[in-house]
Coordinates of C-alpha atoms and ligand atoms in Angstrom, one line a residue:
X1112 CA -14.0 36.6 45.0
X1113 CA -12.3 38.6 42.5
X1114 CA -15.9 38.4 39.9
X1115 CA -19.2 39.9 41.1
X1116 CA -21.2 37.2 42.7
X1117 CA -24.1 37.7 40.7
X1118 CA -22.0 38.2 37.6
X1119 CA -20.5 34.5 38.7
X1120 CA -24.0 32.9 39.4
X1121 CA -25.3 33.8 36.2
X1122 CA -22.5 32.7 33.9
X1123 CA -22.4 29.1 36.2
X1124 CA -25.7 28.8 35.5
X1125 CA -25.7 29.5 31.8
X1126 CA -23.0 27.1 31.1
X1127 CA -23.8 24.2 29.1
X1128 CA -22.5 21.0 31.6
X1129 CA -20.8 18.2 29.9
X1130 CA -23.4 15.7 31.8
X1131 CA -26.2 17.6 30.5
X1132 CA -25.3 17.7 27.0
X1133 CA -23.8 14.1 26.6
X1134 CA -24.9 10.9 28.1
X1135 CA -22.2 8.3 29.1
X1136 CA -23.1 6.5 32.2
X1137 CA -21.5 2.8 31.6
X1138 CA -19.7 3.6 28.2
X1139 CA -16.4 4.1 29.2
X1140 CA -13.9 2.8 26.4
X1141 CA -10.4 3.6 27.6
X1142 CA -8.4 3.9 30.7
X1143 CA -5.4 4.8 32.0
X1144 CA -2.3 7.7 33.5
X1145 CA -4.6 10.2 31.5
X1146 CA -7.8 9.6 32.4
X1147 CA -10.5 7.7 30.7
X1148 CA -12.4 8.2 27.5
X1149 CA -16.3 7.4 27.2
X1150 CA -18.2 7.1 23.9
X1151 CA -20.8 9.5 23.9
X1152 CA -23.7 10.8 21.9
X1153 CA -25.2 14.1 22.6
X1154 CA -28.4 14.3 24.4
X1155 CA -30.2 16.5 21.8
X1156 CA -30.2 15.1 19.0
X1157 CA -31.4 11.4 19.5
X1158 CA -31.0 9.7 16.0
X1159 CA -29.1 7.5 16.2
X1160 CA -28.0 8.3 12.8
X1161 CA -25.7 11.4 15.0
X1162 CA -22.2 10.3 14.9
X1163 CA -20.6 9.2 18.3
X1164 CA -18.2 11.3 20.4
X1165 CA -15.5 10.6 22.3
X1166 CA -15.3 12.2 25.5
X1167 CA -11.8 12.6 27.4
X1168 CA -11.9 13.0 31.3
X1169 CA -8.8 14.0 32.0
X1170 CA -6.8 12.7 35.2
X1171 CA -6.8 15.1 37.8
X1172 CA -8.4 18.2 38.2
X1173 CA -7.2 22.1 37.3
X1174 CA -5.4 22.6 34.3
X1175 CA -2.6 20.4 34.8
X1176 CA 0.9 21.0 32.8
X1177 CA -0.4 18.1 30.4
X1178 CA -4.0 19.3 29.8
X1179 CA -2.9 22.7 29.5
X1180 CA -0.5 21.6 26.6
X1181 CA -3.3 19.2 25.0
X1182 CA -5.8 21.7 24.8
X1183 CA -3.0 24.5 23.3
X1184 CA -1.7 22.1 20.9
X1185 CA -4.8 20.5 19.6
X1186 CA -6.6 24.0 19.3
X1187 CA -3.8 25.0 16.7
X1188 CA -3.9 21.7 14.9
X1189 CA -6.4 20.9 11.9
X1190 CA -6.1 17.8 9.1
X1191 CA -8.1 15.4 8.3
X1192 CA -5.3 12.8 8.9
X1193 CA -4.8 14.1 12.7
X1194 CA -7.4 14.1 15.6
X1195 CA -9.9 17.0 16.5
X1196 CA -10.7 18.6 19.6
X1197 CA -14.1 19.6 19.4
X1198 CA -14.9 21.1 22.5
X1199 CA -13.7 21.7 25.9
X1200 CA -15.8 21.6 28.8
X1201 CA -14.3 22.9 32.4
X1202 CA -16.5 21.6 35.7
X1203 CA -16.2 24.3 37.7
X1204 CA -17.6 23.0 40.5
X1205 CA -15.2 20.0 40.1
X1206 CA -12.5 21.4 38.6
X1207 CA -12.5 18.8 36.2
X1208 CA -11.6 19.0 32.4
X1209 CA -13.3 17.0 29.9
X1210 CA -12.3 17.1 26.3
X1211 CA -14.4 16.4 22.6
X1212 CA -13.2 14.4 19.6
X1213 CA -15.0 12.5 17.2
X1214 CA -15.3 9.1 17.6
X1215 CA -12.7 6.8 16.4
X1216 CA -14.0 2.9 16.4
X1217 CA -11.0 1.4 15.6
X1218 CA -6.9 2.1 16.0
X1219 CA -4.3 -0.4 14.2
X1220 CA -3.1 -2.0 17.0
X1221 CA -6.8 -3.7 17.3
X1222 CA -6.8 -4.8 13.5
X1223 CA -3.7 -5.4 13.5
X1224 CA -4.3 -8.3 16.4
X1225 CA -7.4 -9.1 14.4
X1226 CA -5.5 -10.0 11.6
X1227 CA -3.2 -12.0 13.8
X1228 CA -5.5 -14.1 15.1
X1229 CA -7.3 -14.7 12.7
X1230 CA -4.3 -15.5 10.4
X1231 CA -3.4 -18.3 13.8
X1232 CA -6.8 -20.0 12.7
X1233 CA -6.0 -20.1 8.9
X1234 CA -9.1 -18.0 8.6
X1235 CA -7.6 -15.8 6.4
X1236 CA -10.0 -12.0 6.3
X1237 CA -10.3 -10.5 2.8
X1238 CA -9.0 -6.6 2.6
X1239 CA -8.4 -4.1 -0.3
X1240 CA -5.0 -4.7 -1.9
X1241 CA -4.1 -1.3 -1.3
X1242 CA -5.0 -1.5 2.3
X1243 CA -1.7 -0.8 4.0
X1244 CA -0.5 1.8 1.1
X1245 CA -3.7 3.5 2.0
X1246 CA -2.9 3.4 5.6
X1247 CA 0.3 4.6 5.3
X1248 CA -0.3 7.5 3.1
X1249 CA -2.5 8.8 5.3
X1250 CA -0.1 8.7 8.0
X1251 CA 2.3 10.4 6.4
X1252 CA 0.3 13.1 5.2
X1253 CA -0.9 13.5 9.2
X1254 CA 2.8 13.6 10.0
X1255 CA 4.2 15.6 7.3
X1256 CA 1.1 18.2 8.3
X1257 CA 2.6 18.1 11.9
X1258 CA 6.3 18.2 11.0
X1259 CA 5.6 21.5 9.2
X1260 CA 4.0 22.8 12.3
X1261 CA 6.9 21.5 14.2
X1262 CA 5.4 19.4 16.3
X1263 CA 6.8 15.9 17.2
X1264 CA 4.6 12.8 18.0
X1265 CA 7.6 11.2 19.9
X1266 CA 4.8 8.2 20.1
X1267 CA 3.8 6.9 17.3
X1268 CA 3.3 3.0 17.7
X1269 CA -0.3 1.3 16.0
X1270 CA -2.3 2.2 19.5
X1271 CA -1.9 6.2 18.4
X1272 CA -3.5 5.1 14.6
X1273 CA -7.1 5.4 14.8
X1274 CA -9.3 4.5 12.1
X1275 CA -13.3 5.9 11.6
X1276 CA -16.0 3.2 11.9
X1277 CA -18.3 2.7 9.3
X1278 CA -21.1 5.0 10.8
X1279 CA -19.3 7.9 10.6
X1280 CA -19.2 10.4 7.4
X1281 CA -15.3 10.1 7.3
X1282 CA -15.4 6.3 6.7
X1283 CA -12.1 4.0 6.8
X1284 CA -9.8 8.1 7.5
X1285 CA -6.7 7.5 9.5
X1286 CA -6.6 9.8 13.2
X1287 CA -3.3 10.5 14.3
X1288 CA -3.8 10.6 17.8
X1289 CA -1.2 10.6 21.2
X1290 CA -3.6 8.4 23.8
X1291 CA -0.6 7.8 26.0
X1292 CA 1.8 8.3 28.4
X1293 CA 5.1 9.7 27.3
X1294 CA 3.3 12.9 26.0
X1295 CA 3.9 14.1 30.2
X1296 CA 7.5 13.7 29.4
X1297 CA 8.9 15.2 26.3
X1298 CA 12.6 14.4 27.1
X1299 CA 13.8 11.3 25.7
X1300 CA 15.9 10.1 28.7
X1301 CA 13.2 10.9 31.1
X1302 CA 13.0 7.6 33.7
X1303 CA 9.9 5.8 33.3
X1304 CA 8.0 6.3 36.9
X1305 CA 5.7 4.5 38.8
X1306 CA 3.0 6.7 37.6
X1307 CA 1.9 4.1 34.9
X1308 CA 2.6 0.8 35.8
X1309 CA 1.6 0.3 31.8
X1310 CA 4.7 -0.8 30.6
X1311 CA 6.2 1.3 27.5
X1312 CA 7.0 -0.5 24.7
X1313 CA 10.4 0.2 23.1
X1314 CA 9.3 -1.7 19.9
X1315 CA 9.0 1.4 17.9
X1316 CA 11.8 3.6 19.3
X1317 CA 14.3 4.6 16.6
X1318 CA 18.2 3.3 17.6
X1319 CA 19.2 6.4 18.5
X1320 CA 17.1 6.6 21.1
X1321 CA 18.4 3.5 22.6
X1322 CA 21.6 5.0 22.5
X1323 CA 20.9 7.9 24.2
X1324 CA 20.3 10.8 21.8
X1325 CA 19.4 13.6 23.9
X1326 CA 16.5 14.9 21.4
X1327 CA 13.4 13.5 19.5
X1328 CA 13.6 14.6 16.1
X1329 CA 11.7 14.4 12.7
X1330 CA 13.5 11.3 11.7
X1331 CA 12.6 9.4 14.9
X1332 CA 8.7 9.7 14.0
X1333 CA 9.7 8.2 10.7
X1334 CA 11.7 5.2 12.1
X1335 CA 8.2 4.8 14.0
X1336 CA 6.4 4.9 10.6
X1337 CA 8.3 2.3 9.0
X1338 CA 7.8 0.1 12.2
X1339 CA 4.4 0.2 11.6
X1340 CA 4.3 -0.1 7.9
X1341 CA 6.2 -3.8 8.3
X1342 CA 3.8 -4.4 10.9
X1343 CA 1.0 -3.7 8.5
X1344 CA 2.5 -6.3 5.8
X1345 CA 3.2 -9.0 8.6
X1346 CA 0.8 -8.5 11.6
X1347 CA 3.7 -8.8 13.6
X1348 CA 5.7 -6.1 15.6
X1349 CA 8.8 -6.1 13.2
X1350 CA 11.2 -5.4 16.5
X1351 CA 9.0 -7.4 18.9
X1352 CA 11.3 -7.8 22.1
X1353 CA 9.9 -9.2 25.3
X1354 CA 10.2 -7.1 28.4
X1355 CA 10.4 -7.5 31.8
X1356 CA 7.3 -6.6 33.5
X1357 CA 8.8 -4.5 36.1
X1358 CA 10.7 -2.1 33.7
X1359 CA 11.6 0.8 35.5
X1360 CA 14.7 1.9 33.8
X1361 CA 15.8 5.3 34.1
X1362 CA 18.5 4.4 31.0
X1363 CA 17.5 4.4 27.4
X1364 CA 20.3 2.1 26.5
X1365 CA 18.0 -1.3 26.2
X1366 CA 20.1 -4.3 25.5
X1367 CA 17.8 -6.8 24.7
X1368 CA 15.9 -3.9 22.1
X1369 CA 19.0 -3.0 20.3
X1370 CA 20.0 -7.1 20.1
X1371 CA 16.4 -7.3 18.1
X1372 CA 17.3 -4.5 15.9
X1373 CA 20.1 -5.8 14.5
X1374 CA 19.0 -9.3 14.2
X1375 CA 16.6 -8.4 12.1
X1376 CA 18.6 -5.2 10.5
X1377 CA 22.0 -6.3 10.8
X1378 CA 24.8 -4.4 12.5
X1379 CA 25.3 -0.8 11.8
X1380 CA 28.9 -0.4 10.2
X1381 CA 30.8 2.6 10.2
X1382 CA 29.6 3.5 6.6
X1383 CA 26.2 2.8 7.4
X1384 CA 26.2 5.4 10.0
X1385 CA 28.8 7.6 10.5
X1386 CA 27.7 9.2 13.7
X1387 CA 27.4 6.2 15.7
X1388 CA 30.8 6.3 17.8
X1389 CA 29.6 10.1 18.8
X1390 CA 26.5 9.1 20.5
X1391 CA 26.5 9.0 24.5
X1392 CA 25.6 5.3 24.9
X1393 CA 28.3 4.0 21.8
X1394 CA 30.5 3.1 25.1
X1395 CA 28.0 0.7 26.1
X1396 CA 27.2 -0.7 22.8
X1397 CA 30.8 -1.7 22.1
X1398 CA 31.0 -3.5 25.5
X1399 CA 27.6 -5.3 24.4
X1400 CA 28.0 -6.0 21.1
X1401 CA 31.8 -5.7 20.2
X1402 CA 32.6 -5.6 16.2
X1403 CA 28.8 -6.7 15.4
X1404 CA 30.5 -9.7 13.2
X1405 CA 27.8 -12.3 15.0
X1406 CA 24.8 -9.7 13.0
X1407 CA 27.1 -9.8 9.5
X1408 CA 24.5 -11.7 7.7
X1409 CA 21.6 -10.3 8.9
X1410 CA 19.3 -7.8 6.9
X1411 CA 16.1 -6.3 6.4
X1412 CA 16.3 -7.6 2.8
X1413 CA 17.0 -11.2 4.6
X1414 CA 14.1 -11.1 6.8
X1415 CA 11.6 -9.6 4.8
X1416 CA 12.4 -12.3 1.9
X1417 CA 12.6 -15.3 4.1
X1418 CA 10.6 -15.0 6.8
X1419 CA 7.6 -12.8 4.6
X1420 CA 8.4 -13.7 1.0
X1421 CA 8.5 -10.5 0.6
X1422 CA 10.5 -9.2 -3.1
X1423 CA 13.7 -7.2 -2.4
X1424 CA 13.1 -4.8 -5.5
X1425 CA 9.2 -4.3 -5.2
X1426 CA 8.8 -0.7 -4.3
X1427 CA 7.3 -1.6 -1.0
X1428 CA 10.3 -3.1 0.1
X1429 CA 12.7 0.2 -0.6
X1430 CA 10.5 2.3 0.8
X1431 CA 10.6 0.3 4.0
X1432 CA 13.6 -0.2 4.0
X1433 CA 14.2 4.1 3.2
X1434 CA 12.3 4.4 6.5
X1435 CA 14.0 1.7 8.6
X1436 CA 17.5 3.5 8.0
X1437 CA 20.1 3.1 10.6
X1438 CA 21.5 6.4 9.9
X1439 CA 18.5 9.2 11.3
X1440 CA 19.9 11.7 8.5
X1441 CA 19.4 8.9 6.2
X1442 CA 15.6 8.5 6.4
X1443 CA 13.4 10.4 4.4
X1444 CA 10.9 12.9 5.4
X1445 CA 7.4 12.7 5.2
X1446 CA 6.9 14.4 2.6
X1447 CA 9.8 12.8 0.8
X1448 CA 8.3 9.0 1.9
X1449 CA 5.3 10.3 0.1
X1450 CA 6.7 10.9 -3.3
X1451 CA 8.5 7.7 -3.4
X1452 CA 7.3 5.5 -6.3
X1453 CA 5.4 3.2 -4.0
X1454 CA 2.5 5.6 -3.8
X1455 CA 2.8 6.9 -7.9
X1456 CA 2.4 3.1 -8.9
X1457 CA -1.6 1.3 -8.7
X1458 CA -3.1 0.2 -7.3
X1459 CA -3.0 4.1 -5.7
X1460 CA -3.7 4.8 -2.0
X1461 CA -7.4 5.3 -1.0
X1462 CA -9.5 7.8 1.1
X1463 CA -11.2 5.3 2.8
X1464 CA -8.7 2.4 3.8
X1465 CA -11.2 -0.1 3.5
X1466 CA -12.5 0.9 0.4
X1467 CA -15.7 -0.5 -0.5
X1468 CA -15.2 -3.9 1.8
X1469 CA -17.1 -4.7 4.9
X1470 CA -15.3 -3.8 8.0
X1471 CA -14.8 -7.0 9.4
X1472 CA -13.6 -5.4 13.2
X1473 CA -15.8 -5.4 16.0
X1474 CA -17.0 -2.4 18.0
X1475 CA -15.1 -1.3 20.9
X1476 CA -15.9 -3.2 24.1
X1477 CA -17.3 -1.1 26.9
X1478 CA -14.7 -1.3 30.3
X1479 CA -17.3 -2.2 33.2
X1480 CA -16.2 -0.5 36.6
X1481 CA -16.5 -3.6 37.8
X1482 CA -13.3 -4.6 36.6
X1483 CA -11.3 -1.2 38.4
X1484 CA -10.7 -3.0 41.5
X1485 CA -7.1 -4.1 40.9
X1486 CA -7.6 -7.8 43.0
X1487 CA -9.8 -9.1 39.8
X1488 CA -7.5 -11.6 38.5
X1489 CA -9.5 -11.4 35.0
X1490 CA -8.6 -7.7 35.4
X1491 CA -7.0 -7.1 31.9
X1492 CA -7.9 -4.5 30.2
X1493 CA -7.2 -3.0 26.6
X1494 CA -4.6 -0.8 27.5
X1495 CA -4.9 2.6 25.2
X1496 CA -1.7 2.7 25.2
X1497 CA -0.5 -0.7 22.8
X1498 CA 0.5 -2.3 26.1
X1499 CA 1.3 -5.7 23.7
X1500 CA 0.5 -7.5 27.2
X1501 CA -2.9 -7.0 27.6
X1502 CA -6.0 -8.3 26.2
X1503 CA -9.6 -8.2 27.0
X1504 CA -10.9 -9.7 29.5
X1505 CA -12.0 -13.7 28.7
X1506 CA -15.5 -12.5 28.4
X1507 CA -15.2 -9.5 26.3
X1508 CA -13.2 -11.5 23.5
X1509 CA -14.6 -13.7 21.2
X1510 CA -12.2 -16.4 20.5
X1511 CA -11.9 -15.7 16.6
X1512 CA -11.4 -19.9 16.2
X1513 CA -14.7 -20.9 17.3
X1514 CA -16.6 -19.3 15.0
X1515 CA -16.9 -19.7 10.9
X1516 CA -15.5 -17.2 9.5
X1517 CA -17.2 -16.1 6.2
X1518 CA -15.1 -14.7 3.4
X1519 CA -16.6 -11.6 3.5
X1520 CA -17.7 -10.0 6.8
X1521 CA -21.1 -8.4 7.4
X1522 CA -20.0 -5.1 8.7
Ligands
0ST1330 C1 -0.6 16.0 27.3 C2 -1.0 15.7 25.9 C3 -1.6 14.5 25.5 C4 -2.0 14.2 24.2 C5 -1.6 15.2 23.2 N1 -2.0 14.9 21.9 N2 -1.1 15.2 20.9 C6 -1.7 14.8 19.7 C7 -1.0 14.9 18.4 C8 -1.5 16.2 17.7 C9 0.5 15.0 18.5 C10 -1.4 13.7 17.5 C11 -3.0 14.3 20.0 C12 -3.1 14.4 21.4 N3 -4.2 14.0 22.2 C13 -5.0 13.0 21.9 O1 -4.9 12.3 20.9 N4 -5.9 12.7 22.9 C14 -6.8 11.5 22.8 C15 -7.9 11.7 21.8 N5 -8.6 10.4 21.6 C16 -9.2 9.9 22.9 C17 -9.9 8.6 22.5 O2 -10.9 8.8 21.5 C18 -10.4 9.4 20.3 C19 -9.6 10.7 20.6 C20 -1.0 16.4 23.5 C21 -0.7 16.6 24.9

């Protein structure tokens, strides 16, 4: 061995063991290509009043390509508005590499279902009227923090928005994390593999994309953004496009994606985007889609107005629309989005994005092991990654309908 062995047998036995500092038998809260995540709280301190961790047991053992590049990015990166790594922890014995954050109880694709459902049984739930501008701020500030490092997300969808519970000292702060798969692969055009049968979903990916641009840039994050933000006002996925189970495409060109887009967006004319016949896929596009006459009445104006009575002229609506630009060199930046008159006017964006309402979502749901073995038809799990497919298992989720919702919620 190249250490002394002594040397080596005292620093093994001096260091601190992630099992001995945190407990988290039976509290594993996420699963999937890269690992699974536990909610912890350390050993020492046994208040309960301690705020939760979350610990990341990475797939794998050594230091993968993709842990190596977690831990080196994450070290660099501090904001409020993006996720901590607290500590690392390396098993030596196991080789295995466990990762620190603070807890995050919620993520908008959760509320955002909430919402939904609850919405299906005309139970409307109360929220702050600056609720999504406060939400969105703070994900532009978390963005426009990493764009000025130069770092990409090149995943942003509502899954990657985490939100602090109420116990913890940061209250109702937006976490931009990256809990999913397409951080191993930081090439657009990279073929999805059957190393995650989780399917991707290409609700959120900027047109460009699906026409083969070769590079994930600034303006692709901030398609993303404006995905979300409609998704906020509507509780629906604003490009929601069924797709097939089996999706193994190795081809970003996605029909049936790009069809959604411009039913909802309208077709892109040669004005509206100037560098459209230059991109690889525009071949396939023309073949598809032709002239685009059969989109000429569609618009985001159109859609937003009918289908969400939403105002063409309210600030809202031409910020989103900013965002939602066909054109990548048309969209704003971040910081750019965040000096448009949407966030000047009141009510004003807030720290904590539920302000001073009850948080009406429920805790996390623990993931038994029970439920690993594939063969368990009831087998569905929350998917980290915003799989739109999956839900909790029949026990684990309370049908909202059955019970009577008050107007406010005890949180
Ligand atoms: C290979 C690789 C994977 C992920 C990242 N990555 N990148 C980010 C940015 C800074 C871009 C938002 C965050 C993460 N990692 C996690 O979020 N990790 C999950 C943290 N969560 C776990 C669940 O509990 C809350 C914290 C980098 C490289």
């Amino acid at each position: 061995a190249w250490m002394d062995a002594d040397f080596r047998r005292q620093l093994s036995a001096q260091r601190e063991r992630v099992e001995d500092a945190f407990e988290f038998e039976g509290r594993k809260v996420g699963r999937g290509s890269y690992g699974q995540v536990f909610k912890t709280k350390p050993r020492s301190c046994a208040d309960a009043s301690a705020g939760d961790y979350a610990l990341k047991q990475i797939e794998g053992s050594g230091l993968s390509m993709s842990a190596c590049r977690e831990i080196a990015l994450l070290r660099e990166l501090k904001h409020p508005n993006v996720i901590s790594l607290k500590q690392v922890y390396l098993a030596h014995e196991t080789r295995q590499i466990w990762l620190l954050f603070d807890y995050a109880e919620h993520d908008l694709w959760r509320m955002i279902n909430f919402h939904a459902s609850a919405k299906k049984c005309n139970s409307q739930v109360s929220l702050p009227p600056n609720f999504t501008k406060s939400i969105m701020h703070q994900i532009l500030c978390g963005i426009h923090y990493l764009h000025s490092n130069w770092v990409l997300h090149r995943d942003l969808k509502p899954a990657n928005i985490l939100v602090m519970g109420a116990t913890s000292p940061e209250r109702g702060r937006v976490k931009i994390a990256d809990l999913g798969l397409a951080r191993l692969f930081h090439q657009p055009l990279t073929p999805l593999t059957e190393i995650d049968p989780v399917v991707v979903t290409f609700w959120y990916r900027a047109p460009e994309l699906l026409l083969g641009a070769r590079h994930y840039t600034k303006a692709i994050d901030l398609w993303a953004i404006g995905c979300i933000m409609a998704e906020l006002i509507t509780d629906k996925p604003l490009f929601y496009c069924k797709q097939e189970e089996d999706i193994k495409t190795s081809s970003p060109y996605n029909r049936d994606q790009l069809e959604r887009i411009f039913s909802v967006m309208g077709f892109p004319s040669q004005q509206d985007w100037r560098d459209l016949p230059h991109l690889p896929k525009y071949g396939d596009l023309v073949r598809n889609f032709g002239t685009g006459q059969q989109y000429a009445r569609f618009s985001l104006g159109r859609h937003m107005s009918r289908s969400f009575g939403m105002s063409e002229t309210s600030s809202e609506f031409r910020l989103l629309s900013r965002l939602l630009a066909m054109d990548p060199l048309r969209r704003p930046s971040a910081r750019e989005a965040l000096e448009d008159r949407y966030f000047l006017e009141e009510p004003r964006p807030a720290a904590d994005v539920f302000n001073d309402f009850d948080i009406p979502y429920g805790k996390r749901d623990f993931i038994s092991d029970s439920s690993d073995n594939k063969d368990d038809p009831a087998r569905l799990h929350f998917a980290s990654r915003g799989r739109h497919l999956a839900v909790a298992s029949q026990q684990q989720q309370r049908p909202i309908c059955s019970q009577q919702l008050p107007h406010r919620f005890d949180s």
